[in-house]
Tab-separated table of C-alpha atoms and ligand atoms in Angstrom:
chain	number	residue	atom	x	y	z
A	1	MET	CA	-11.037	31.353	-24.988
A	2	ASN	CA	-7.529	29.870	-26.507
A	3	ASN	CA	-4.771	31.674	-24.378
A	4	GLN	CA	-7.126	30.975	-21.344
A	5	ASN	CA	-6.422	27.081	-22.154
A	6	LEU	CA	-3.422	25.514	-20.262
A	7	LYS	CA	-1.224	23.677	-22.791
A	8	ILE	CA	0.107	19.932	-22.185
A	9	ALA	CA	2.091	18.165	-24.052
A	10	LEU	CA	1.909	14.069	-23.866
A	11	GLN	CA	3.597	11.275	-25.352
A	12	LYS	CA	2.040	10.463	-29.079
A	13	SER	CA	2.605	6.517	-28.409
A	14	GLY	CA	5.066	4.694	-26.695
A	15	ARG	CA	5.165	4.071	-22.761
A	16	LEU	CA	3.455	6.444	-21.351
A	17	SER	CA	0.696	7.648	-23.517
A	18	GLU	CA	-1.975	5.421	-22.346
A	19	SER	CA	-1.386	5.999	-18.703
A	20	SER	CA	-1.314	9.641	-19.351
A	21	THR	CA	-4.234	10.275	-21.341
A	22	ASN	CA	-5.888	8.059	-18.541
A	23	LEU	CA	-5.089	10.258	-15.949
A	24	LEU	CA	-6.350	13.344	-17.414
A	25	LYS	CA	-9.571	10.994	-18.120
A	26	LYS	CA	-9.541	10.255	-14.029
A	27	CYS	CA	-9.578	13.984	-14.078
A	28	GLY	CA	-12.625	14.326	-15.299
A	29	VAL	CA	-11.387	15.748	-18.564
A	30	LYS	CA	-12.998	14.831	-21.849
A	31	PHE	CA	-11.380	14.747	-25.079
A	32	ASP	CA	-10.610	13.161	-28.122
A	33	ASN	CA	-7.598	11.329	-28.769
A	34	GLY	CA	-7.259	9.475	-32.024
A	35	THR	CA	-4.256	8.074	-33.033
A	36	SER	CA	-3.540	10.554	-35.988
A	37	LYS	CA	-4.410	13.397	-34.025
A	38	LEU	CA	-1.663	15.839	-32.979
A	39	ARG	CA	-3.287	18.563	-30.763
A	40	SER	CA	-7.241	18.183	-28.720
A	41	VAL	CA	-8.945	20.656	-27.242
A	42	ALA	CA	-10.292	19.740	-23.553
A	43	ARG	CA	-14.292	19.539	-23.596
A	44	ASN	CA	-15.138	21.217	-20.683
A	45	PHE	CA	-11.925	21.831	-18.799
A	46	PRO	CA	-9.511	24.666	-20.397
A	47	LEU	CA	-6.931	22.230	-21.536
A	48	GLU	CA	-5.539	21.817	-24.849
A	49	ILE	CA	-3.713	18.500	-25.192
A	50	PHE	CA	-0.680	18.254	-27.425
A	51	PHE	CA	0.866	14.776	-28.847
A	52	LEU	CA	4.105	14.699	-29.199
A	53	ARG	CA	7.470	12.820	-29.103
A	54	ASP	CA	8.428	11.552	-25.158
A	55	ASP	CA	12.346	13.125	-26.209
A	56	ASP	CA	10.967	16.715	-28.127
A	57	ILE	CA	8.350	17.687	-24.855
A	58	PRO	CA	11.208	18.953	-22.547
A	59	GLN	CA	12.076	21.253	-24.968
A	60	TYR	CA	8.356	22.413	-25.845
A	61	VAL	CA	7.890	22.949	-22.374
A	62	GLU	CA	10.946	25.067	-21.782
A	63	ASP	CA	10.239	27.197	-25.591
A	64	GLY	CA	6.650	27.723	-24.022
A	65	VAL	CA	4.696	25.279	-27.044
A	66	ALA	CA	3.509	23.898	-24.039
A	67	ASP	CA	2.753	24.687	-20.257
A	68	ILE	CA	2.990	21.992	-18.988
A	69	GLY	CA	3.895	18.358	-20.065
A	70	ILE	CA	3.936	14.387	-18.727
A	71	VAL	CA	7.652	12.628	-19.326
A	72	GLY	CA	9.909	10.096	-18.065
A	73	ARG	CA	12.667	11.389	-15.289
A	74	ASN	CA	14.960	9.525	-17.424
A	75	ILE	CA	14.550	12.444	-20.762
A	76	LEU	CA	14.876	15.492	-18.167
A	77	ALA	CA	18.205	13.986	-16.671
A	78	GLU	CA	19.235	13.565	-20.380
A	79	GLU	CA	18.174	16.873	-21.597
A	80	ASN	CA	19.032	19.144	-18.290
A	81	ARG	CA	16.284	21.947	-19.438
A	82	ARG	CA	15.195	25.146	-17.570
A	83	VAL	CA	11.721	23.399	-17.157
A	84	GLU	CA	10.003	22.762	-13.666
A	85	THR	CA	9.411	19.236	-11.632
A	86	VAL	CA	5.739	19.759	-10.362
A	87	ARG	CA	4.772	16.028	-8.775
A	88	PRO	CA	5.771	12.596	-9.863
A	89	LEU	CA	2.798	11.128	-10.782
A	90	GLY	CA	3.273	7.212	-10.177
A	91	PHE	CA	3.795	5.435	-13.594
A	92	GLY	CA	5.803	4.693	-16.113
A	93	VAL	CA	7.681	2.776	-13.791
A	94	CYS	CA	11.088	1.574	-15.206
A	95	ARG	CA	14.851	1.960	-15.362
A	96	LEU	CA	17.676	3.202	-17.298
A	97	ALA	CA	20.258	-0.035	-17.375
A	98	VAL	CA	23.025	-1.364	-19.342
A	99	ALA	CA	22.563	-4.744	-21.552
A	100	VAL	CA	24.682	-7.147	-23.193
A	101	PRO	CA	23.942	-9.788	-25.695
A	102	LYS	CA	24.183	-13.853	-24.172
A	103	ALA	CA	26.921	-14.552	-24.819
A	104	PHE	CA	28.762	-11.546	-23.831
A	105	GLU	CA	30.804	-12.702	-20.416
A	106	TYR	CA	30.076	-10.508	-18.339
A	107	GLU	CA	31.518	-9.804	-14.682
A	108	SER	CA	31.884	-6.572	-13.668
A	109	ILE	CA	31.174	-3.061	-15.167
A	110	LYS	CA	34.667	-3.404	-15.819
A	111	ASP	CA	34.176	-5.694	-18.355
A	112	LEU	CA	32.420	-2.445	-20.918
A	113	SER	CA	35.764	-0.686	-20.568
A	114	GLY	CA	36.584	0.297	-24.654
A	115	LYS	CA	33.396	-1.493	-25.529
A	116	ARG	CA	30.855	-0.028	-28.148
A	117	ILE	CA	27.943	0.436	-25.879
A	118	ALA	CA	24.365	1.962	-28.107
A	119	THR	CA	22.035	4.398	-26.220
A	120	SER	CA	20.247	6.926	-26.654
A	121	TYR	CA	21.127	8.551	-23.669
A	122	PRO	CA	24.839	9.398	-23.912
A	123	ASN	CA	24.984	12.261	-21.423
A	124	ILE	CA	23.661	10.453	-18.488
A	125	LEU	CA	25.541	7.536	-19.652
A	126	LYS	CA	29.083	9.014	-20.198
A	127	ASP	CA	28.588	10.146	-16.307
A	128	PHE	CA	27.325	6.952	-15.161
A	129	LEU	CA	31.069	5.383	-17.252
A	130	ALA	CA	32.760	8.371	-15.389
A	131	GLU	CA	31.867	7.422	-12.155
A	132	ASN	CA	32.790	4.367	-12.431
A	133	THR	CA	36.342	5.076	-13.642
A	134	VAL	CA	35.076	2.864	-17.237
A	135	GLU	CA	36.414	4.259	-20.893
A	136	ALA	CA	33.579	3.140	-23.346
A	137	GLU	CA	32.602	3.902	-27.073
A	138	ILE	CA	29.313	5.459	-27.076
A	139	HIS	CA	27.112	5.810	-29.637
A	140	THR	CA	24.627	7.913	-29.555
A	141	ILE	CA	21.313	6.217	-31.497
A	142	SER	CA	17.637	8.263	-31.625
A	143	GLY	CA	15.598	4.871	-31.852
A	144	SER	CA	15.516	0.570	-31.936
A	145	VAL	CA	18.734	0.556	-29.347
A	146	GLU	CA	17.982	-3.195	-28.815
A	147	ILE	CA	18.679	-3.946	-32.292
A	148	ALA	CA	22.354	-2.503	-31.881
A	149	PRO	CA	24.768	-5.271	-31.063
A	150	SER	CA	22.611	-7.828	-33.425
A	151	ILE	CA	23.130	-5.771	-36.127
A	152	GLY	CA	26.943	-5.156	-34.734
A	153	LEU	CA	26.746	-1.329	-34.234
A	154	ALA	CA	27.298	-1.939	-30.468
A	155	ASP	CA	28.613	-4.502	-28.039
A	156	ALA	CA	26.379	-3.462	-25.680
A	157	VAL	CA	23.472	-1.045	-25.384
A	158	CYS	CA	22.007	1.116	-22.786
A	159	ASP	CA	17.939	1.617	-22.790
A	160	LEU	CA	15.160	1.977	-20.631
A	161	VAL	CA	13.692	-1.365	-19.285
A	162	SER	CA	10.210	-1.429	-18.206
A	163	SER	CA	9.065	-4.978	-18.169
A	164	GLY	CA	12.305	-6.119	-19.873
A	165	SER	CA	10.129	-8.125	-22.780
A	166	THR	CA	12.313	-5.301	-25.059
A	167	LEU	CA	15.243	-7.450	-23.946
A	168	PHE	CA	14.217	-10.417	-23.865
A	169	THR	CA	13.120	-11.061	-27.885
A	170	ASN	CA	16.476	-9.119	-28.592
A	171	GLY	CA	18.691	-11.662	-26.887
A	172	LEU	CA	19.586	-8.944	-24.392
A	173	ARG	CA	20.543	-9.428	-20.361
A	174	GLU	CA	20.471	-6.771	-18.193
A	175	VAL	CA	23.837	-5.611	-16.178
A	176	GLU	CA	23.892	-2.551	-14.570
A	177	THR	CA	21.308	-0.484	-13.459
A	178	VAL	CA	21.912	3.505	-14.852
A	179	MET	CA	19.305	5.062	-13.230
A	180	SER	CA	15.239	4.621	-12.194
A	181	SER	CA	12.391	6.793	-13.649
A	182	GLU	CA	9.130	7.410	-13.680
A	183	ALA	CA	6.292	9.752	-14.999
A	184	ILE	CA	6.259	13.144	-14.089
A	185	LEU	CA	4.700	15.979	-14.529
A	186	ILE	CA	7.135	19.493	-16.108
A	187	ALA	CA	6.101	22.865	-16.108
A	188	ARG	CA	7.514	26.157	-17.506
A	189	PRO	CA	9.132	27.969	-15.206
A	190	ALA	CA	6.910	31.623	-14.006
A	191	LEU	CA	3.884	30.074	-15.244
A	192	ASP	CA	1.413	33.641	-15.916
A	193	ALA	CA	-1.837	34.009	-12.907
A	194	PRO	CA	-4.629	32.485	-15.321
A	195	GLN	CA	-2.032	28.970	-16.415
A	196	GLN	CA	-1.159	28.703	-12.900
A	197	ALA	CA	-5.016	28.610	-11.366
A	198	ILE	CA	-5.813	26.098	-14.493
A	199	LEU	CA	-2.534	23.704	-12.935
A	200	ASP	CA	-3.435	24.158	-9.633
A	201	LYS	CA	-7.191	22.574	-10.050
A	202	LEU	CA	-5.872	20.037	-12.547
A	203	LEU	CA	-3.636	19.096	-9.466
A	204	PHE	CA	-6.407	19.025	-6.670
A	205	ARG	CA	-7.729	16.872	-9.107
A	206	VAL	CA	-4.765	14.665	-9.923
A	207	LYS	CA	-4.267	13.998	-5.944
A	208	ALA	CA	-8.458	12.941	-5.624
A	209	ALA	CA	-7.740	10.806	-7.966
A	210	GLU	CA	-4.394	9.200	-6.492
A	211	ALA	CA	-5.982	8.669	-3.408
A	212	ALA	CA	-9.492	7.094	-5.131
A	213	GLU	CA	-6.779	4.900	-6.458
A	214	SER	CA	-5.037	3.853	-2.951
A	215	ASN	CA	-8.031	3.370	-0.891
A	216	LYS	CA	-11.464	1.391	-0.494
A	217	TYR	CA	-14.302	2.031	0.256
A	218	ILE	CA	-15.561	-0.828	3.224
A	219	LEU	CA	-19.038	-1.733	4.883
A	220	LEU	CA	-19.583	-4.437	7.131
A	221	ASN	CA	-22.270	-5.917	9.631
A	222	ALA	CA	-20.500	-6.011	12.805
A	223	PRO	CA	-21.474	-7.463	16.578
A	224	ASP	CA	-22.030	-4.349	18.932
A	225	GLU	CA	-19.779	-6.302	21.671
A	226	GLU	CA	-16.973	-6.004	19.232
A	227	LEU	CA	-17.774	-2.816	18.006
A	228	SER	CA	-14.904	-0.880	19.456
A	229	GLU	CA	-12.206	-3.748	18.520
A	230	ILE	CA	-13.239	-3.566	15.282
A	231	ILE	CA	-13.413	0.393	14.637
A	232	GLU	CA	-10.068	0.260	15.764
A	233	LEU	CA	-9.584	-1.813	12.882
A	234	LEU	CA	-10.847	1.056	10.864
A	235	PRO	CA	-9.319	4.657	11.119
A	236	GLY	CA	-11.137	6.272	8.089
A	237	ILE	CA	-10.935	9.428	7.347
A	238	LYS	CA	-11.926	10.694	10.088
A	239	SER	CA	-13.456	7.932	12.043
A	240	PRO	CA	-15.580	5.158	11.029
A	241	THR	CA	-19.543	5.609	10.691
A	242	VAL	CA	-21.447	3.342	12.523
A	243	MET	CA	-25.336	2.729	12.043
A	244	PRO	CA	-27.654	0.893	14.295
A	245	LEU	CA	-29.080	-2.370	11.885
A	246	ALA	CA	-32.806	-3.046	12.210
A	247	GLN	CA	-31.819	-6.532	14.161
A	248	THR	CA	-30.803	-5.235	17.159
A	249	GLY	CA	-27.226	-6.141	18.847
A	250	TRP	CA	-25.687	-5.301	15.329
A	251	SER	CA	-24.079	-2.068	13.714
A	252	SER	CA	-23.611	-1.469	9.777
A	253	ILE	CA	-19.846	0.337	9.764
A	254	HIS	CA	-18.910	2.572	6.727
A	255	SER	CA	-15.089	3.171	6.245
A	256	VAL	CA	-12.149	4.030	4.001
A	257	ILE	CA	-9.064	1.327	4.360
A	258	ALA	CA	-5.767	1.500	1.985
A	259	GLU	CA	-5.448	-0.714	-0.526
A	260	THR	CA	-2.243	-1.787	-0.212
A	261	ASP	CA	-3.343	-4.039	2.657
A	262	PHE	CA	-7.213	-4.468	1.954
A	263	TRP	CA	-6.858	-7.745	2.481
A	264	GLU	CA	-5.050	-8.136	5.981
A	265	THR	CA	-7.737	-5.719	7.379
A	266	VAL	CA	-10.566	-7.675	5.713
A	267	GLU	CA	-9.457	-10.832	7.549
A	268	ASN	CA	-8.768	-9.324	10.782
A	269	LEU	CA	-12.281	-7.706	10.522
A	270	LYS	CA	-13.770	-11.268	9.774
A	271	ASN	CA	-11.582	-12.607	12.761
A	272	LYS	CA	-13.113	-10.457	15.057
A	273	GLY	CA	-17.050	-11.184	13.678
A	274	ALA	CA	-17.493	-9.028	11.207
A	275	GLU	CA	-20.030	-10.259	8.483
A	276	GLY	CA	-21.224	-9.248	4.839
A	277	ILE	CA	-18.119	-7.345	4.171
A	278	LEU	CA	-18.335	-5.182	1.328
A	279	VAL	CA	-15.424	-3.711	-0.371
A	280	LEU	CA	-15.630	-0.898	-3.401
A	281	SER	CA	-13.757	1.106	-5.633
A	282	ILE	CA	-13.683	5.006	-4.719
A	283	ASP	CA	-13.980	7.283	-7.673
A	284	GLN	CA	-12.426	10.461	-6.560
A	285	MET	CA	-11.117	11.029	-2.561
A	286	ILE	CA	-11.033	14.822	-1.066
A	287	LYS	CA	-9.736	15.043	2.177
B	1	LIG	C1	11.504	2.007	-24.087
B	1	LIG	C2	12.489	1.682	-24.547
B	1	LIG	C3	12.104	0.284	-24.945
B	1	LIG	C4	11.009	-0.418	-23.984
B	1	LIG	C5	10.989	-1.143	-22.615
B	1	LIG	O1	10.755	2.710	-25.603
B	1	LIG	O2	13.266	1.896	-25.660
B	1	LIG	O3	11.774	-0.005	-26.300
B	1	LIG	O4	10.645	1.078	-23.991
B	1	LIG	O5	9.982	-1.466	-22.260
B	1	LIG	P1	9.824	-3.174	-21.821
B	1	LIG	O6	11.751	-3.295	-21.224
B	1	LIG	O7	8.947	-3.207	-21.507
B	1	LIG	O8	10.153	-3.729	-23.292
B	1	LIG	P2	9.935	4.028	-24.834
B	1	LIG	O9	8.399	4.004	-24.622
B	1	LIG	O10	10.538	5.073	-23.909
B	1	LIG	O11	9.941	4.200	-26.349
B	1	LIG	P3	11.044	5.963	-26.774
B	1	LIG	O12	11.960	5.147	-26.548
B	1	LIG	O13	10.574	4.601	-28.636
B	1	LIG	O14	10.854	7.291	-26.797
B	2	LIG	ZN1	11.709	8.569	-26.449
């Protein structure tokens, strides 16, 4: 059974951990992920899960220790490993940015000339500085980059920013965006047929979970004379379901609407005379 499993590497603890395990759970994959666990075998899907340091994941996938993995695009850009990008996953959105202490009188990128910049992304930073014809000293450190200026190790940092709270609590101010990033699914090139088949099965579920999250199920009652106008507001997957109510002159309509504009749709429906509008979350959506 073991070599028939697909092995996936996830971040053990950090920005992507929770969303990564949640994604698998939304795909109906059941497994234990206690904080001390390094490895877990799914109970109901041929998947073996490794919990690793995110920075190590591209190498494990390249070496075939894991078949697939979830990492930030930033890590892949830094390391240039021989792995394939399968798809972006829509979470873990962040940016790699240069930040300076509040007291640094920063006006333009030229102010970084001759300065010491601490980062865990020396390759990306080197290219960025070269593109901007700025010469600076890059200090590569593997963690806690944000404290480098306060301990006198650097004049600036180049680090990932998500909510910005790490920079804020360390008295740093973001001044340049180097690259934007998000979580991506990577795979080792040329997966064997059985592994590819498991990956396809998993991707089918990922797509269904994503579609479900970006849509809502809507039910409402509509006066028959407004039916055609109301239906126009509700495209549905094919077209809305329309059923007569026990009360003559009224129908019940069921449909699916996009999550992004559902408030607007609901307002328009109400203006057209719709009543008893219910909006429900969707668990899975297979088109
Ligand atoms: C990044 C970065 C910061 C934090 C920024 O760490 O190094 O510590 O996220 O997030 P914030 O803007 O929301 O405060 P990451 O989770 O990638 O872990 P790592 O750097 O230890 O690998
Ligand atoms: Zn990391």
